[in-house]
Amino acid sequence: MTAQTPIRVLAVDTATSAVVTGVVELNADGGVTTLAERVVTDQRRHAEVLTSLMRDVLAEAGIAGADLDAVVVGCGPGPFTGLRVGMATGAAYADALGVPAYGVCTLDAIDGTVPAPDTGARLVLTDARRREVYWAIYDAGVRVSGPGVDAPDSLVAQVADRGLSDVLGESRFTERFGFAGADLVTPTAASLTAVAAADVLAKAPAEPLAPLYLRRPDAVELKDQKRKSLLPAATDD
């Protein structure tokens, strides 16, 4: 493969309520061309639909898995169950093909779906459930704060002095900050790949994918609660 040959990348993200997957070509100058993409909103069926969508986008792009040069995976932040589906599948697929898998912050990729504001910072939000949001703040496309997880009303107070000129997220969250939103906000195959473009082009060694959970999964918390219930009750001296 010469420096001028486009690099073919499979991009996967399951950190939001949608499953996003696509095949793109990454050029030597960092330009990204989407060959095929699927976005399916069904947070309860991430595991069921992801492999089928991967097969579909490869077929639409007219390439085989063996033709891929890299896999890019959104590593959250996101809910534990959905996030691990994309990360485990992406890592396993890359390993089977013998290509590197690069992890990226999903919020970084979402920020990259829309041009940066001319002035001021942008707040990016996704649904963290439990009446909370995952968030990060960007200035000219560079993350300057976060990622974090907070209740929306608490976050409003935290960012009051940040001079936000844009908030990107679902309307039910953005309206609390005085900005219009959308019904669904997700990364794209192109924006996921763009975040990892420097590493992909440099053929940098791929590190193990590290999930951005930001909080412990429910299963662990319930286990801890059960353990505490088995401890002897405290007595007053």
Tab-separated table of C-alpha atoms in Angstrom:
chain	number	residue	atom	x	y	z
A	1	MET	CA	0.000	0.000	0.000
A	2	THR	CA	1.478	3.332	-1.051
A	3	ALA	CA	1.074	6.599	0.792
A	4	GLN	CA	-1.509	7.669	-1.798
A	5	THR	CA	-3.701	4.590	-1.406
A	6	PRO	CA	-6.775	5.317	0.734
A	7	ILE	CA	-6.871	3.438	4.011
A	8	ARG	CA	-10.066	1.461	4.525
A	9	VAL	CA	-11.526	1.655	8.014
A	10	LEU	CA	-14.485	0.034	9.726
A	11	ALA	CA	-15.941	2.364	12.392
A	12	VAL	CA	-18.212	1.177	15.215
A	13	ASP	CA	-19.929	2.949	18.103
A	14	THR	CA	-22.512	1.694	20.604
A	15	ALA	CA	-22.033	4.303	23.325
A	16	THR	CA	-25.354	6.067	22.658
A	17	SER	CA	-28.874	4.740	22.192
A	18	ALA	CA	-27.965	4.040	18.559
A	19	VAL	CA	-25.700	1.515	16.899
A	20	VAL	CA	-23.427	3.292	14.417
A	21	THR	CA	-21.225	1.441	11.980
A	22	GLY	CA	-19.732	2.242	8.608
A	23	VAL	CA	-16.873	1.783	6.181
A	24	VAL	CA	-14.802	4.804	5.189
A	25	GLU	CA	-11.704	5.617	3.203
A	26	LEU	CA	-9.072	7.769	4.895
A	27	ASN	CA	-6.805	9.707	2.564
A	28	ALA	CA	-3.181	10.687	3.187
A	29	ASP	CA	-4.264	14.296	3.860
A	30	GLY	CA	-6.726	13.191	6.547
A	31	GLY	CA	-9.797	13.493	4.348
A	32	VAL	CA	-12.528	10.947	5.027
A	33	THR	CA	-14.962	9.509	2.467
A	34	THR	CA	-17.886	7.416	3.675
A	35	LEU	CA	-18.487	4.320	1.545
A	36	ALA	CA	-21.404	2.919	3.565
A	37	GLU	CA	-23.042	3.604	6.916
A	38	ARG	CA	-25.876	2.337	9.085
A	39	VAL	CA	-27.432	3.948	12.173
A	40	VAL	CA	-30.068	1.966	14.069
A	41	THR	CA	-31.740	3.282	17.211
A	42	ASP	CA	-32.502	0.414	19.568
A	43	GLN	CA	-30.516	0.494	22.779
A	44	ARG	CA	-31.905	-2.888	23.872
A	45	ARG	CA	-30.637	-4.730	20.789
A	46	HIS	CA	-27.063	-3.518	20.340
A	47	ALA	CA	-25.676	-7.046	20.464
A	48	GLU	CA	-28.295	-8.388	18.068
A	49	VAL	CA	-27.938	-5.824	15.301
A	50	LEU	CA	-24.261	-4.845	15.323
A	51	THR	CA	-22.752	-7.824	13.484
A	52	SER	CA	-25.543	-7.714	10.893
A	53	LEU	CA	-24.923	-4.022	10.300
A	54	MET	CA	-21.196	-4.631	9.927
A	55	ARG	CA	-21.929	-7.252	7.282
A	56	ASP	CA	-24.336	-4.869	5.518
A	57	VAL	CA	-21.921	-1.936	5.307
A	58	LEU	CA	-19.093	-4.115	4.043
A	59	ALA	CA	-21.378	-5.502	1.345
A	60	GLU	CA	-22.609	-2.034	0.348
A	61	ALA	CA	-19.034	-0.728	0.207
A	62	GLY	CA	-18.133	-3.674	-2.002
A	63	ILE	CA	-15.213	-4.840	0.081
A	64	ALA	CA	-14.396	-7.858	2.213
A	65	GLY	CA	-13.270	-7.758	5.814
A	66	ALA	CA	-9.809	-8.779	4.642
A	67	ASP	CA	-9.621	-5.518	2.671
A	68	LEU	CA	-9.798	-3.409	5.844
A	69	ASP	CA	-6.687	-1.706	7.196
A	70	ALA	CA	-7.990	-0.687	10.644
A	71	VAL	CA	-10.989	-0.639	12.957
A	72	VAL	CA	-12.019	2.448	14.947
A	73	VAL	CA	-14.241	2.001	17.994
A	74	GLY	CA	-16.095	4.557	20.086
A	75	CYS	CA	-15.107	3.971	23.731
A	76	GLY	CA	-17.762	6.127	25.348
A	77	PRO	CA	-18.552	7.446	27.782
A	78	GLY	CA	-21.647	5.297	27.652
A	79	PRO	CA	-23.812	2.860	29.595
A	80	PHE	CA	-21.953	-0.315	30.547
A	81	THR	CA	-23.946	-2.922	28.616
A	82	GLY	CA	-24.267	-1.104	25.301
A	83	LEU	CA	-20.710	0.191	25.323
A	84	ARG	CA	-19.080	-3.166	25.911
A	85	VAL	CA	-20.953	-4.675	22.930
A	86	GLY	CA	-19.286	-2.343	20.451
A	87	MET	CA	-15.879	-2.510	22.075
A	88	ALA	CA	-15.788	-6.301	22.364
A	89	THR	CA	-17.078	-6.788	18.822
A	90	GLY	CA	-14.745	-4.210	17.285
A	91	ALA	CA	-11.701	-5.535	19.131
A	92	ALA	CA	-12.490	-9.160	18.261
A	93	TYR	CA	-13.062	-8.342	14.600
A	94	ALA	CA	-9.797	-6.412	14.349
A	95	ASP	CA	-7.935	-9.236	16.049
A	96	ALA	CA	-9.418	-11.794	13.659
A	97	LEU	CA	-8.317	-9.715	10.675
A	98	GLY	CA	-4.905	-8.913	12.122
A	99	VAL	CA	-5.456	-5.150	11.887
A	100	PRO	CA	-5.188	-2.497	14.636
A	101	ALA	CA	-8.220	-1.320	16.593
A	102	TYR	CA	-8.097	2.313	17.727
A	103	GLY	CA	-10.355	3.620	20.480
A	104	VAL	CA	-11.736	7.159	20.473
A	105	CYS	CA	-13.916	9.216	22.798
A	106	THR	CA	-17.479	9.149	21.473
A	107	LEU	CA	-18.088	12.743	22.577
A	108	ASP	CA	-15.052	13.866	20.540
A	109	ALA	CA	-16.568	12.186	17.491
A	110	ILE	CA	-19.972	13.777	18.085
A	111	ASP	CA	-18.330	17.208	18.304
A	112	GLY	CA	-16.715	16.472	14.942
A	113	THR	CA	-20.065	15.980	13.213
A	114	VAL	CA	-20.701	19.734	13.219
A	115	PRO	CA	-18.230	22.540	12.354
A	116	ALA	CA	-16.837	24.270	15.419
A	117	PRO	CA	-18.435	27.607	16.395
A	118	ASP	CA	-16.630	30.697	15.109
A	119	THR	CA	-16.246	31.885	18.687
A	120	GLY	CA	-16.893	30.437	22.107
A	121	ALA	CA	-17.060	26.889	23.353
A	122	ARG	CA	-19.396	24.002	22.624
A	123	LEU	CA	-20.919	21.631	25.164
A	124	VAL	CA	-21.637	18.101	23.905
A	125	LEU	CA	-24.178	15.962	25.784
A	126	THR	CA	-25.384	12.370	25.588
A	127	ASP	CA	-27.883	10.424	27.671
A	128	ALA	CA	-26.275	8.714	30.676
A	129	ARG	CA	-29.651	7.504	32.008
A	130	ARG	CA	-30.464	7.783	35.724
A	131	ARG	CA	-31.469	11.383	34.899
A	132	GLU	CA	-27.856	12.272	34.107
A	133	VAL	CA	-25.830	13.238	31.052
A	134	TYR	CA	-22.333	12.515	29.826
A	135	TRP	CA	-20.648	15.731	28.786
A	136	ALA	CA	-17.511	17.413	27.478
A	137	ILE	CA	-16.630	20.977	26.444
A	138	TYR	CA	-14.792	21.820	23.209
A	139	ASP	CA	-13.018	24.916	21.947
A	140	ALA	CA	-12.234	24.990	18.220
A	141	GLY	CA	-12.674	21.227	18.064
A	142	VAL	CA	-10.347	20.508	20.993
A	143	ARG	CA	-11.705	19.006	24.210
A	144	VAL	CA	-10.931	21.393	27.071
A	145	SER	CA	-13.038	19.855	29.832
A	146	GLY	CA	-14.501	16.428	30.543
A	147	PRO	CA	-15.646	13.864	29.874
A	148	GLY	CA	-17.845	13.834	32.939
A	149	VAL	CA	-21.245	12.662	34.133
A	150	ASP	CA	-23.691	14.892	36.020
A	151	ALA	CA	-27.346	15.731	36.450
A	152	PRO	CA	-28.314	18.343	33.824
A	153	ASP	CA	-29.368	20.969	36.358
A	154	SER	CA	-26.073	20.588	38.221
A	155	LEU	CA	-24.169	20.916	34.964
A	156	VAL	CA	-26.040	24.106	34.054
A	157	ALA	CA	-24.561	25.741	37.140
A	158	GLN	CA	-21.089	24.352	36.465
A	159	VAL	CA	-20.858	25.765	32.918
A	160	ALA	CA	-22.617	29.070	33.571
A	161	ASP	CA	-19.367	31.020	33.235
A	162	ARG	CA	-17.863	29.059	30.328
A	163	GLY	CA	-19.205	31.353	27.603
A	164	LEU	CA	-20.915	28.592	25.640
A	165	SER	CA	-21.934	29.482	22.109
A	166	ASP	CA	-23.358	26.070	21.238
A	167	VAL	CA	-24.761	22.983	22.955
A	168	LEU	CA	-24.966	19.774	20.947
A	169	GLY	CA	-27.286	17.061	22.221
A	170	GLU	CA	-30.863	15.889	22.457
A	171	SER	CA	-33.466	18.633	22.867
A	172	ARG	CA	-34.605	17.398	26.284
A	173	PHE	CA	-31.119	18.218	27.564
A	174	THR	CA	-30.035	21.212	25.462
A	175	GLU	CA	-33.169	23.207	26.237
A	176	ARG	CA	-32.056	23.437	29.871
A	177	PHE	CA	-29.036	25.385	28.634
A	178	GLY	CA	-31.101	27.639	26.364
A	179	PHE	CA	-30.166	25.951	23.087
A	180	ALA	CA	-32.078	24.003	20.463
A	181	GLY	CA	-31.235	20.336	20.070
A	182	ALA	CA	-32.165	17.257	18.060
A	183	ASP	CA	-34.165	14.076	18.562
A	184	LEU	CA	-31.016	11.950	18.368
A	185	VAL	CA	-27.316	12.841	18.445
A	186	THR	CA	-24.693	10.248	17.477
A	187	PRO	CA	-21.209	10.146	16.000
A	188	THR	CA	-20.788	9.131	12.362
A	189	ALA	CA	-18.413	6.624	10.833
A	190	ALA	CA	-16.535	9.555	9.299
A	191	SER	CA	-16.276	11.552	12.540
A	192	LEU	CA	-15.123	8.512	14.518
A	193	THR	CA	-12.396	7.866	11.957
A	194	ALA	CA	-11.391	11.532	11.841
A	195	VAL	CA	-10.641	11.491	15.584
A	196	ALA	CA	-8.278	8.550	15.102
A	197	ALA	CA	-6.913	9.721	11.734
A	198	ALA	CA	-3.437	10.707	12.965
A	199	ASP	CA	-2.839	7.306	14.573
A	200	VAL	CA	-4.323	5.390	11.660
A	201	LEU	CA	-2.218	7.245	9.084
A	202	ALA	CA	0.939	6.854	11.182
A	203	LYS	CA	0.191	3.150	11.707
A	204	ALA	CA	0.721	3.806	15.398
A	205	PRO	CA	0.731	0.812	17.730
A	206	ALA	CA	-2.804	0.173	18.900
A	207	GLU	CA	-3.326	0.195	22.654
A	208	PRO	CA	-5.934	-2.082	24.299
A	209	LEU	CA	-9.346	-0.448	24.077
A	210	ALA	CA	-10.188	1.321	27.343
A	211	PRO	CA	-13.885	1.987	28.050
A	212	LEU	CA	-14.975	5.325	29.475
A	213	TYR	CA	-17.685	4.154	31.857
A	214	LEU	CA	-17.231	7.095	34.303
A	215	ARG	CA	-19.216	5.167	36.891
A	216	ARG	CA	-19.479	1.586	38.088
A	217	PRO	CA	-21.942	-0.768	36.361
A	218	ASP	CA	-25.198	-1.630	38.114
A	219	ALA	CA	-24.148	-5.269	38.453
A	220	VAL	CA	-21.183	-4.301	40.610
A	221	GLU	CA	-23.241	-1.961	42.743
A	222	LEU	CA	-25.885	-4.613	43.376
A	223	LYS	CA	-23.209	-7.139	44.284
A	224	ASP	CA	-21.740	-4.684	46.776
A	225	GLN	CA	-25.174	-4.056	48.242
A	226	LYS	CA	-25.720	-7.786	48.709
A	227	ARG	CA	-22.326	-8.133	50.400
A	228	LYS	CA	-23.170	-5.303	52.773
A	229	SER	CA	-26.494	-6.953	53.647
A	230	LEU	CA	-24.604	-10.044	54.838
A	231	LEU	CA	-22.448	-8.100	57.280
A	232	PRO	CA	-23.412	-8.126	60.982
A	233	ALA	CA	-25.555	-5.188	61.993
A	234	ALA	CA	-23.708	-2.448	63.825
A	235	THR	CA	-24.498	-2.072	67.519
A	236	ASP	CA	-24.417	1.045	69.632
A	237	ASP	CA	-21.751	1.236	72.347
